[in-house]
């Protein structure tokens, strides 16, 4: 479903701040794969997701989504295939607009914006049903401005928007990192359910090793813009924090810096 | 006095069209677009040239709208394609339009006395005779009715347009471009459309204002952005922003209120040359209101806090 071939990306080339953020990255996701992504701060996790989304052009390499070469497509065109949730709850929604208006914008992802009315009656019912599944009381607040919602509510809404039209690939970038632990667990649970129900192919970046182990059928570790660990199948199912740390020590030849890798 | 107020209201209605244009960029797109200072004149120039050439004044006003769309397109392309910051793009268009406007008019100003304007047919209506006998300036009444008609049409159009899928995507672009791109919308196109629509309205307003004051002058746009912002802010503060309808209404009422304030301070004896200074100070104060409010709130809190603490710590013996 997703293929990254030898992807390179350098920021601020030829300056003192030059940063080779993606360094010949290769990744192949099968349809239905739900891969969690871990790696230290600055390892290139967000950069990988941004490369897939087309936030900027990559320097070298190829990106294929469901067999289609999207390397040269601008961000807004690739969006047709992608659902995205960002770390910052502010980034996924339009603050000054209503919940239903945000959902209506998302329902039309990949379609031309016409002069038809922005929202229909049938849609509203659909939104109400979907919001009910979140169990956050949003189903009665269709016309509330999104700016009034809490961070957790906004992330749950963004998740709904990202999957309203079934994406070929769902990209979650530390989407629970800015939430309190209880809300984070709830949003993670919703993510799990939506991915399972729709049999989505997904990449989920997380700083939490336990979450990375618990969720998905595959675990990928990034370091210096390359994938240094790719664990799947039975091995992934039987993974524990201890043997993950041990594996890391082998491939990286060093102890895993635990400052940002939350084990709790 | 009645004539002064009537004149202010009718002029306010013509400026209301401009104010809605400024609202689109300033509030919906979150861009301060200075090109309107030039576009207003372009509209006036187009209208004046068309009308003095014997053309239908309504078509002339419509031509002004088209010219405005083009001006907005230029600013939009400078900003989205050439990646020039929005403020600078607007300034570039504004400066360039000064020359373009002189070209359109062929001279620094064109008078529109003794020509048929959009207001003329209404001024000839039978009941105007009666009003004139009562000492009411019938031209003001004609402008008022025409302005009202135009403002209603523009408001209904904007309400519809920003309620469509396209309009909704433009509004979202002003909110959060990253999200809009993630939903598969080309944000550059949305910014272009918004700037075009905004400048189109401003130019149309310029053509109407020129017909009202009976001349088009290459200088008439100077300070218009500040007048537009003043009207937007006065409208929002005094008349509210609850719904989109309410916002549109507030824009018109804001523009009218601004004109009434100006008429009154002039009547009170203010030198007309000081008007722009007065307007700039008014806008600066309005823009600073949130700061004043925040400051006032912290001041209030810090004055309450010790009082409360004192109560709590008071010996209970
Ligand atoms: N837009 C950008 N401009 C410059 N440098 C960037 C940009 N995005 C990421 N980087 C740099 O690339 C490296 C990888 O960043 P990132 O992918 O965000 O790391 P993480 O794995 O923590 O998500 C970091 O050194 C970061 O500073
Ligand atoms: Mg990151």
Short mmCIF file of C-alpha atoms in Angstrom, two decimals, chain B:
data_model
loop_
_atom_site.label_atom_id
_atom_site.label_comp_id
_atom_site.label_asym_id
_atom_site.label_seq_id
_atom_site.Cartn_x
_atom_site.Cartn_y
_atom_site.Cartn_z
CA UNK B 1 -29.25 68.02 10.50
CA UNK B 2 -31.56 65.45 8.92
CA UNK B 3 -29.80 66.02 5.62
CA UNK B 4 -26.41 65.53 7.24
CA UNK B 5 -27.44 62.22 8.78
CA UNK B 6 -29.16 61.14 5.59
CA UNK B 7 -26.04 61.99 3.64
CA UNK B 8 -23.88 60.05 6.08
CA UNK B 9 -26.10 56.98 5.93
CA UNK B 10 -26.23 56.95 2.15
CA UNK B 11 -22.47 57.40 1.86
CA UNK B 12 -22.03 54.71 4.51
CA UNK B 13 -24.03 52.27 2.40
CA UNK B 14 -21.69 52.82 -0.54
CA UNK B 15 -18.67 52.29 1.72
CA UNK B 16 -20.36 49.22 3.19
CA UNK B 17 -19.59 47.36 -0.04
CA UNK B 18 -15.93 48.25 0.41
CA UNK B 19 -16.08 47.25 4.07
CA UNK B 20 -17.37 43.79 3.15
CA UNK B 21 -14.44 43.48 0.77
CA UNK B 22 -12.00 44.36 3.53
CA UNK B 23 -13.80 41.96 5.86
CA UNK B 24 -13.17 39.08 3.43
CA UNK B 25 -9.41 39.56 3.47
CA UNK B 26 -8.90 40.88 6.98
CA UNK B 27 -11.19 38.53 8.86
CA UNK B 28 -11.94 35.53 6.64
CA UNK B 29 -8.51 35.15 5.00
CA UNK B 30 -6.55 36.71 7.86
CA UNK B 31 -4.60 38.93 5.45
CA UNK B 32 -4.16 42.69 5.66
CA UNK B 33 -4.50 43.55 1.97
CA UNK B 34 -3.31 47.07 1.16
CA UNK B 35 -3.98 46.78 -2.57
CA UNK B 36 -7.53 48.03 -1.88
CA UNK B 37 -6.13 51.58 -1.65
CA UNK B 38 -5.36 51.31 -5.35
CA UNK B 39 -8.31 49.13 -6.28
CA UNK B 40 -10.84 51.61 -4.94
CA UNK B 41 -9.47 54.19 -7.38
CA UNK B 42 -9.30 51.66 -10.22
CA UNK B 43 -13.01 51.04 -9.71
CA UNK B 44 -13.73 54.76 -9.62
CA UNK B 45 -11.61 55.31 -12.73
CA UNK B 46 -13.25 52.48 -14.67
CA UNK B 47 -16.69 53.73 -13.75
CA UNK B 48 -15.88 57.36 -14.55
CA UNK B 49 -14.32 56.61 -17.91
CA UNK B 50 -17.19 54.34 -18.88
CA UNK B 51 -19.86 56.81 -17.83
CA UNK B 52 -18.26 59.91 -19.37
CA UNK B 53 -17.87 57.85 -22.54
CA UNK B 54 -21.66 57.63 -22.60
CA UNK B 55 -21.90 54.10 -21.24
CA UNK B 56 -24.63 52.78 -18.96
CA UNK B 57 -23.64 53.58 -15.35
CA UNK B 58 -24.69 50.15 -14.05
CA UNK B 59 -22.53 48.45 -16.65
CA UNK B 60 -19.74 50.89 -15.74
CA UNK B 61 -20.08 49.84 -12.11
CA UNK B 62 -19.96 46.22 -13.19
CA UNK B 63 -16.84 46.90 -15.27
CA UNK B 64 -15.28 48.35 -12.11
CA UNK B 65 -16.06 45.06 -10.34
CA UNK B 66 -14.31 43.11 -13.10
CA UNK B 67 -11.28 45.42 -12.94
CA UNK B 68 -11.18 44.85 -9.17
CA UNK B 69 -11.19 41.07 -9.63
CA UNK B 70 -8.14 41.50 -11.85
CA UNK B 71 -6.35 43.67 -9.26
CA UNK B 72 -7.02 41.01 -6.63
CA UNK B 73 -5.66 38.38 -8.98
CA UNK B 74 -2.39 40.32 -9.28
CA UNK B 75 -1.95 40.61 -5.52
CA UNK B 76 -2.89 36.95 -5.15
CA UNK B 77 -0.39 35.77 -7.73
CA UNK B 78 2.39 37.87 -6.18
CA UNK B 79 1.61 36.29 -2.84
CA UNK B 80 0.89 32.65 -3.72
CA UNK B 81 3.05 32.02 -6.79
CA UNK B 82 5.98 34.34 -6.14
CA UNK B 83 5.79 33.78 -2.37
CA UNK B 84 5.97 37.50 -1.57
CA UNK B 85 4.50 38.20 1.89
CA UNK B 86 0.84 39.25 1.68
CA UNK B 87 1.39 42.71 3.10
CA UNK B 88 4.15 43.47 0.61
CA UNK B 89 2.17 42.00 -2.30
CA UNK B 90 -0.65 44.38 -1.46
CA UNK B 91 1.69 47.35 -1.28
CA UNK B 92 3.23 46.46 -4.65
CA UNK B 93 -0.17 46.24 -6.30
CA UNK B 94 -1.23 49.49 -4.65
CA UNK B 95 1.81 51.36 -5.96
CA UNK B 96 1.53 49.83 -9.43
CA UNK B 97 -2.15 50.73 -9.58
CA UNK B 98 -1.36 54.41 -9.05
CA UNK B 99 0.20 54.48 -12.51
CA UNK B 100 -2.43 52.19 -13.97
CA UNK B 101 -5.20 54.41 -12.61
CA UNK B 102 -3.63 57.50 -14.20
CA UNK B 103 -3.48 55.59 -17.48
CA UNK B 104 -7.12 54.58 -17.24
CA UNK B 105 -8.27 58.13 -16.55
CA UNK B 106 -5.67 59.82 -18.76
CA UNK B 107 -5.41 62.57 -16.12
CA UNK B 108 -5.49 62.98 -12.36
CA UNK B 109 -9.25 63.38 -12.11
CA UNK B 110 -12.48 63.15 -14.05
CA UNK B 111 -15.64 65.03 -13.09
CA UNK B 112 -19.00 63.32 -13.29
CA UNK B 113 -21.24 66.37 -13.14
CA UNK B 114 -24.21 66.54 -15.51
CA UNK B 115 -23.92 62.88 -16.44
CA UNK B 116 -26.30 60.01 -15.91
CA UNK B 117 -25.27 57.95 -12.83
CA UNK B 118 -26.84 54.89 -11.20
CA UNK B 119 -28.60 57.31 -8.85
CA UNK B 120 -30.18 59.48 -11.55
CA UNK B 121 -33.19 57.28 -12.47
CA UNK B 122 -34.22 56.97 -8.83
CA UNK B 123 -33.85 60.68 -8.29
CA UNK B 124 -36.38 61.22 -11.06
CA UNK B 125 -39.04 59.06 -9.37
CA UNK B 126 -42.32 60.96 -8.81
CA UNK B 127 -42.30 60.94 -4.99
CA UNK B 128 -38.96 62.74 -4.94
CA UNK B 129 -40.73 65.99 -5.80
CA UNK B 130 -42.65 65.83 -2.53
CA UNK B 131 -39.49 65.15 -0.51
CA UNK B 132 -37.73 68.06 -2.14
CA UNK B 133 -40.59 70.35 -1.11
CA UNK B 134 -39.97 69.28 2.50
CA UNK B 135 -36.37 70.46 2.24
CA UNK B 136 -34.84 66.99 1.90
CA UNK B 137 -31.93 66.63 -0.51
CA UNK B 138 -33.34 64.15 -3.01
CA UNK B 139 -29.92 63.07 -4.24
CA UNK B 140 -29.21 61.64 -0.79
CA UNK B 141 -32.47 59.71 -0.87
CA UNK B 142 -31.63 58.31 -4.28
CA UNK B 143 -28.18 57.25 -3.07
CA UNK B 144 -29.72 55.74 0.03
CA UNK B 145 -32.15 53.61 -1.97
CA UNK B 146 -29.54 52.58 -4.54
CA UNK B 147 -26.98 51.86 -1.82
CA UNK B 148 -29.51 49.79 0.09
CA UNK B 149 -30.30 47.77 -3.01
CA UNK B 150 -26.62 47.13 -3.76
CA UNK B 151 -25.80 46.27 -0.15
CA UNK B 152 -28.68 43.79 0.04
CA UNK B 153 -27.66 42.11 -3.21
CA UNK B 154 -24.00 41.91 -2.16
CA UNK B 155 -24.89 40.62 1.32
CA UNK B 156 -27.17 37.90 -0.04
CA UNK B 157 -24.52 36.91 -2.56
CA UNK B 158 -21.78 36.73 0.08
CA UNK B 159 -24.00 34.77 2.46
CA UNK B 160 -24.69 32.27 -0.27
CA UNK B 161 -21.12 32.11 -1.58
CA UNK B 162 -19.46 31.60 1.79
CA UNK B 163 -22.05 28.96 2.57
CA UNK B 164 -21.05 26.80 -0.40
CA UNK B 165 -18.36 24.12 -0.43
CA UNK B 166 -16.00 26.54 -2.13
CA UNK B 167 -16.73 29.45 0.20
CA UNK B 168 -16.40 27.21 3.20
CA UNK B 169 -12.98 26.06 1.97
CA UNK B 170 -11.92 29.71 1.61
CA UNK B 171 -13.01 30.47 5.18
CA UNK B 172 -11.15 27.40 6.44
CA UNK B 173 -8.02 28.55 4.60
CA UNK B 174 -8.04 31.74 6.65
CA UNK B 175 -8.26 29.57 9.75
CA UNK B 176 -5.77 26.80 9.18
CA UNK B 177 -4.02 26.29 5.86
CA UNK B 178 -2.35 23.05 6.87
CA UNK B 179 -5.69 21.46 7.68
CA UNK B 180 -7.23 22.66 4.44
CA UNK B 181 -4.40 21.16 2.38
CA UNK B 182 -4.74 17.94 4.35
CA UNK B 183 -8.38 17.92 3.20
CA UNK B 184 -7.25 18.07 -0.41
CA UNK B 185 -7.87 21.75 -1.15
CA UNK B 186 -5.37 23.94 -2.99
CA UNK B 187 -4.96 26.77 -0.50
CA UNK B 188 -3.26 29.00 -3.09
CA UNK B 189 -6.40 28.92 -5.21
CA UNK B 190 -8.56 29.74 -2.19
CA UNK B 191 -6.40 32.76 -1.31
CA UNK B 192 -6.54 33.91 -4.94
CA UNK B 193 -10.33 33.67 -5.02
CA UNK B 194 -10.70 35.48 -1.72
CA UNK B 195 -8.43 38.33 -2.78
CA UNK B 196 -10.22 38.64 -6.12
CA UNK B 197 -13.65 38.78 -4.56
CA UNK B 198 -12.49 41.29 -1.97
CA UNK B 199 -10.89 43.63 -4.50
CA UNK B 200 -13.85 43.26 -6.84
CA UNK B 201 -16.17 44.56 -4.14
CA UNK B 202 -13.79 47.39 -3.23
CA UNK B 203 -13.57 48.50 -6.87
CA UNK B 204 -17.34 48.38 -7.24
CA UNK B 205 -17.62 50.48 -4.12
CA UNK B 206 -15.09 52.91 -5.65
CA UNK B 207 -17.22 53.31 -8.77
CA UNK B 208 -20.32 54.02 -6.65
CA UNK B 209 -18.45 56.52 -4.45
CA UNK B 210 -17.15 58.36 -7.53
CA UNK B 211 -20.68 58.66 -8.89
CA UNK B 212 -21.84 59.91 -5.51
CA UNK B 213 -19.17 62.59 -5.15
CA UNK B 214 -19.33 63.40 -8.88
CA UNK B 215 -15.66 62.92 -9.56
CA UNK B 216 -12.96 60.29 -9.67
CA UNK B 217 -9.56 61.31 -8.36
CA UNK B 218 -6.31 59.38 -8.41
CA UNK B 219 -5.79 60.28 -4.72
CA UNK B 220 -9.21 59.20 -3.48
CA UNK B 221 -7.99 55.81 -2.24
CA UNK B 222 -5.46 57.17 0.23
CA UNK B 223 -6.30 55.94 3.69
CA UNK B 224 -9.24 53.86 2.49
CA UNK B 225 -7.84 50.68 4.07
CA UNK B 226 -7.90 52.39 7.43
CA UNK B 227 -11.47 53.54 6.86
CA UNK B 228 -12.39 49.98 5.90
CA UNK B 229 -10.72 48.53 8.99
CA UNK B 230 -12.36 51.18 11.19
CA UNK B 231 -15.75 50.20 9.80
CA UNK B 232 -15.07 46.48 10.26
CA UNK B 233 -14.02 46.94 13.86
CA UNK B 234 -16.75 49.43 14.77
CA UNK B 235 -19.28 47.06 13.23
CA UNK B 236 -18.01 44.03 15.10
CA UNK B 237 -17.76 45.81 18.45
CA UNK B 238 -21.12 47.58 18.28
CA UNK B 239 -23.26 45.12 16.35
CA UNK B 240 -21.81 41.69 17.05
CA UNK B 241 -20.49 38.68 15.16
CA UNK B 242 -22.82 35.92 16.29
CA UNK B 243 -23.54 34.44 12.88
CA UNK B 244 -22.36 35.14 9.36
CA UNK B 245 -25.55 37.10 8.65
CA UNK B 246 -24.87 39.16 11.71
CA UNK B 247 -21.29 39.81 10.58
CA UNK B 248 -22.45 41.02 7.16
CA UNK B 249 -25.04 43.26 8.79
CA UNK B 250 -22.42 44.54 11.23
CA UNK B 251 -20.13 45.47 8.33
CA UNK B 252 -22.83 47.67 6.78
CA UNK B 253 -23.83 49.19 10.09
CA UNK B 254 -20.14 49.73 10.94
CA UNK B 255 -19.57 51.60 7.68
CA UNK B 256 -22.66 53.73 8.29
CA UNK B 257 -21.70 54.42 11.91
CA UNK B 258 -18.25 55.50 10.79
CA UNK B 259 -19.77 57.97 8.32
CA UNK B 260 -22.14 59.35 10.96
CA UNK B 261 -19.25 59.82 13.40
CA UNK B 262 -17.25 61.66 10.73
CA UNK B 263 -20.24 63.82 9.80
CA UNK B 264 -20.78 64.72 13.44
CA UNK B 265 -17.16 65.60 14.24
CA UNK B 266 -17.04 67.74 11.10
CA UNK B 267 -20.25 69.42 12.15
CA UNK B 268 -18.71 69.98 15.58
CA UNK B 269 -16.00 71.96 13.87
CA UNK B 270 -13.13 69.55 13.25
CA UNK B 271 -10.82 70.56 10.44
CA UNK B 272 -11.42 68.23 7.50
CA UNK B 273 -7.65 67.94 7.05
CA UNK B 274 -7.41 66.26 10.47
CA UNK B 275 -9.90 63.54 9.55
CA UNK B 276 -7.31 60.93 8.57
CA UNK B 277 -5.42 61.47 11.81
CA UNK B 278 -8.69 61.10 13.70
CA UNK B 279 -9.53 57.89 11.82
CA UNK B 280 -6.08 56.39 12.34
CA UNK B 281 -6.23 57.08 16.08
CA UNK B 282 -9.72 55.58 16.28
CA UNK B 283 -8.57 52.41 14.52
CA UNK B 284 -5.43 52.16 16.67
CA UNK B 285 -7.56 52.39 19.81
CA UNK B 286 -10.04 49.81 18.51
CA UNK B 287 -7.24 47.39 17.56
CA UNK B 288 -5.68 47.86 20.97
CA UNK B 289 -8.96 47.19 22.78
CA UNK B 290 -8.14 43.52 23.54
CA UNK B 291 -4.85 44.68 25.11
CA UNK B 292 -6.63 47.29 27.20
CA UNK B 293 -9.17 44.68 28.25
CA UNK B 294 -6.47 42.19 29.28
CA UNK B 295 -4.61 44.91 31.15
CA UNK B 296 -7.79 46.04 32.87
CA UNK B 297 -8.58 42.44 33.87
CA UNK B 298 -5.16 41.84 35.43
CA UNK B 299 -5.41 45.19 37.14
CA UNK B 300 -8.81 44.26 38.55
CA UNK B 301 -7.53 40.87 39.69
CA UNK B 302 -4.46 42.30 41.37
CA UNK B 303 -6.67 44.78 43.17
CA UNK B 304 -9.07 42.07 44.30
CA UNK B 305 -6.46 39.51 45.28
CA UNK B 306 -5.01 41.30 48.32
CA UNK B 307 -8.49 42.17 49.52
CA UNK B 308 -9.52 38.51 49.38
CA UNK B 309 -6.25 37.37 50.96
CA UNK B 310 -6.75 39.91 53.70
CA UNK B 311 -10.19 38.56 54.46
CA UNK B 312 -8.94 35.00 54.65
CA UNK B 313 -6.08 35.86 56.93
CA UNK B 314 -8.04 38.16 59.17
CA UNK B 315 -7.73 37.08 62.79
CA UNK B 316 -10.96 35.48 63.91
CA UNK B 317 -10.49 36.24 67.56
#
